mmCIF file of C-alpha atoms in Angstrom:
data_model
loop_
_atom_site.group_PDB
_atom_site.id
_atom_site.type_symbol
_atom_site.label_atom_id
_atom_site.label_comp_id
_atom_site.label_asym_id
_atom_site.label_seq_id
_atom_site.Cartn_x
_atom_site.Cartn_y
_atom_site.Cartn_z
ATOM 1 C CA UNK A 1 205.585 -93.048 19.841
ATOM 2 C CA UNK A 2 203.283 -90.064 19.823
ATOM 3 C CA UNK A 3 202.080 -87.522 22.327
ATOM 4 C CA UNK A 4 198.484 -87.180 23.463
ATOM 5 C CA UNK A 5 196.385 -84.624 25.287
ATOM 6 C CA UNK A 6 194.445 -86.019 28.237
ATOM 7 C CA UNK A 7 191.531 -84.762 30.320
ATOM 8 C CA UNK A 8 193.729 -82.343 32.288
ATOM 9 C CA UNK A 9 193.262 -79.984 29.324
ATOM 10 C CA UNK A 10 189.473 -79.932 29.582
ATOM 11 C CA UNK A 11 188.064 -76.618 30.833
ATOM 12 C CA UNK A 12 191.565 -75.066 30.757
ATOM 13 C CA UNK A 13 192.654 -75.180 27.093
ATOM 14 C CA UNK A 14 196.016 -73.501 27.411
ATOM 15 C CA UNK A 15 197.401 -73.093 23.900
ATOM 16 C CA UNK A 16 201.102 -72.525 24.605
ATOM 17 C CA UNK A 17 201.728 -75.889 22.936
ATOM 18 C CA UNK A 18 200.403 -74.950 19.509
ATOM 19 C CA UNK A 19 202.990 -72.229 18.975
ATOM 20 C CA UNK A 20 205.933 -74.599 19.371
ATOM 21 C CA UNK A 21 204.558 -77.517 17.339
ATOM 22 C CA UNK A 22 206.619 -77.795 14.128
ATOM 23 C CA UNK A 23 203.997 -79.868 12.288
ATOM 24 C CA UNK A 24 200.720 -78.200 13.329
ATOM 25 C CA UNK A 25 199.133 -81.391 14.681
ATOM 26 C CA UNK A 26 196.934 -79.779 17.366
ATOM 27 C CA UNK A 27 193.184 -79.595 16.884
ATOM 28 C CA UNK A 28 190.763 -77.422 18.827
ATOM 29 C CA UNK A 29 187.567 -78.427 20.523
ATOM 30 C CA UNK A 30 185.256 -76.093 22.375
ATOM 31 C CA UNK A 31 187.023 -76.677 25.689
ATOM 32 C CA UNK A 32 190.191 -78.699 25.002
ATOM 33 C CA UNK A 33 192.859 -79.513 22.434
ATOM 34 C CA UNK A 34 193.946 -82.862 20.976
ATOM 35 C CA UNK A 35 196.979 -84.058 19.019
ATOM 36 C CA UNK A 36 196.552 -86.060 15.829
ATOM 37 C CA UNK A 37 198.660 -89.155 16.618
ATOM 38 C CA UNK A 38 199.373 -89.859 12.944
ATOM 39 C CA UNK A 39 200.731 -86.335 12.378
ATOM 40 C CA UNK A 40 202.781 -85.973 15.575
ATOM 41 C CA UNK A 41 206.517 -86.432 14.937
ATOM 42 C CA UNK A 42 207.287 -87.240 18.571
ATOM 43 C CA UNK A 43 209.583 -84.268 19.052
ATOM 44 C CA UNK A 44 208.233 -83.547 22.527
ATOM 45 C CA UNK A 45 208.600 -79.767 22.410
ATOM 46 C CA UNK A 46 204.935 -79.317 23.345
ATOM 47 C CA UNK A 47 205.019 -81.339 26.566
ATOM 48 C CA UNK A 48 206.884 -78.841 28.775
ATOM 49 C CA UNK A 49 204.791 -75.953 27.404
ATOM 50 C CA UNK A 50 201.557 -77.192 28.998
ATOM 51 C CA UNK A 51 200.852 -75.550 32.376
ATOM 52 C CA UNK A 52 198.190 -78.191 33.115
ATOM 53 C CA UNK A 53 200.551 -81.139 32.411
ATOM 54 C CA UNK A 54 197.958 -82.482 29.970
ATOM 55 C CA UNK A 55 200.405 -83.571 27.245
ATOM 56 C CA UNK A 56 201.885 -87.002 27.815
ATOM 57 C CA UNK A 57 203.811 -89.560 25.726
ATOM 58 C CA UNK A 58 201.777 -92.576 24.659
ATOM 59 C CA UNK A 59 204.420 -94.845 26.188
ATOM 60 C CA UNK A 60 203.045 -94.216 29.678
ATOM 61 C CA UNK A 61 200.644 -96.834 31.130
ATOM 62 C CA UNK A 62 196.987 -96.803 30.023
ATOM 63 C CA UNK A 63 197.470 -94.312 27.194
ATOM 64 C CA UNK A 64 195.818 -96.401 24.445
ATOM 65 C CA UNK A 65 192.385 -94.902 25.145
ATOM 66 C CA UNK A 66 193.836 -91.388 24.885
ATOM 67 C CA UNK A 67 195.527 -92.131 21.566
ATOM 68 C CA UNK A 68 192.153 -93.172 20.128
ATOM 69 C CA UNK A 69 190.376 -90.234 21.805
ATOM 70 C CA UNK A 70 192.894 -87.801 20.283
ATOM 71 C CA UNK A 71 192.634 -89.449 16.848
ATOM 72 C CA UNK A 72 188.821 -89.326 16.883
ATOM 73 C CA UNK A 73 188.557 -85.635 17.712
ATOM 74 C CA UNK A 74 191.533 -84.549 15.587
ATOM 75 C CA UNK A 75 189.577 -85.847 12.607
ATOM 76 C CA UNK A 76 186.491 -83.835 13.625
ATOM 77 C CA UNK A 77 187.918 -80.559 14.922
ATOM 78 C CA UNK A 78 189.784 -77.741 13.130
ATOM 79 C CA UNK A 79 193.559 -77.362 13.315
ATOM 80 C CA UNK A 80 194.892 -74.684 15.659
ATOM 81 C CA UNK A 81 198.290 -73.059 15.120
ATOM 82 C CA UNK A 82 197.886 -69.727 16.918
ATOM 83 C CA UNK A 83 198.106 -69.205 20.677
ATOM 84 C CA UNK A 84 194.877 -67.965 22.279
ATOM 85 C CA UNK A 85 193.898 -67.027 25.809
ATOM 86 C CA UNK A 86 193.083 -69.973 28.048
ATOM 87 C CA UNK A 87 189.478 -70.478 29.118
ATOM 88 C CA UNK A 88 188.252 -68.106 31.842
ATOM 89 C CA UNK A 89 187.917 -70.951 34.361
ATOM 90 C CA UNK A 90 191.363 -72.438 33.597
ATOM 91 C CA UNK A 91 193.063 -71.612 36.875
ATOM 92 C CA UNK A 92 190.052 -72.745 38.887
ATOM 93 C CA UNK A 93 189.748 -76.061 36.993
ATOM 94 C CA UNK A 94 193.488 -76.843 36.682
ATOM 95 C CA UNK A 95 194.194 -80.110 38.487
ATOM 96 C CA UNK A 96 190.534 -80.977 39.076
ATOM 97 C CA UNK A 97 189.660 -84.674 38.866
ATOM 98 C CA UNK A 98 186.866 -86.115 36.679
ATOM 99 C CA UNK A 99 186.870 -83.356 34.077
ATOM 100 C CA UNK A 100 186.055 -85.722 31.202
ATOM 101 C CA UNK A 101 182.749 -86.696 32.787
ATOM 102 C CA UNK A 102 181.944 -83.230 34.129
ATOM 103 C CA UNK A 103 182.917 -80.807 31.371
ATOM 104 C CA UNK A 104 183.971 -82.410 28.069
ATOM 105 C CA UNK A 105 182.284 -81.024 24.963
ATOM 106 C CA UNK A 106 182.414 -82.722 21.568
ATOM 107 C CA UNK A 107 181.763 -79.389 19.870
ATOM 108 C CA UNK A 108 184.573 -78.076 17.678
ATOM 109 C CA UNK A 109 186.504 -74.937 18.505
ATOM 110 C CA UNK A 110 187.192 -72.105 16.093
ATOM 111 C CA UNK A 111 190.643 -73.276 15.016
ATOM 112 C CA UNK A 112 193.070 -70.823 13.562
#
């Protein structure tokens, strides 16, 4: 099992999760985070830290696409281990449907 970040993170990018991760397996894009599924140790401490409920176990239905999505971008984006402020539009976008199609950016974040 591993944990993944889904599209609920897009345009919010809360980073509470990165501070509690014992193995530093979060990677930062311009407007979301992902978890490297091969580095995640399945401890689950990150899941309750996400205000947007964007971190889910891969054992839930239809998670295969998110495992591959997370793997792809974790290999392209820099690691993030330090909490940062969420995006300015986070509260407004939290819970919005269709964020992958509307807002996702493949651009890397700053990491750190």
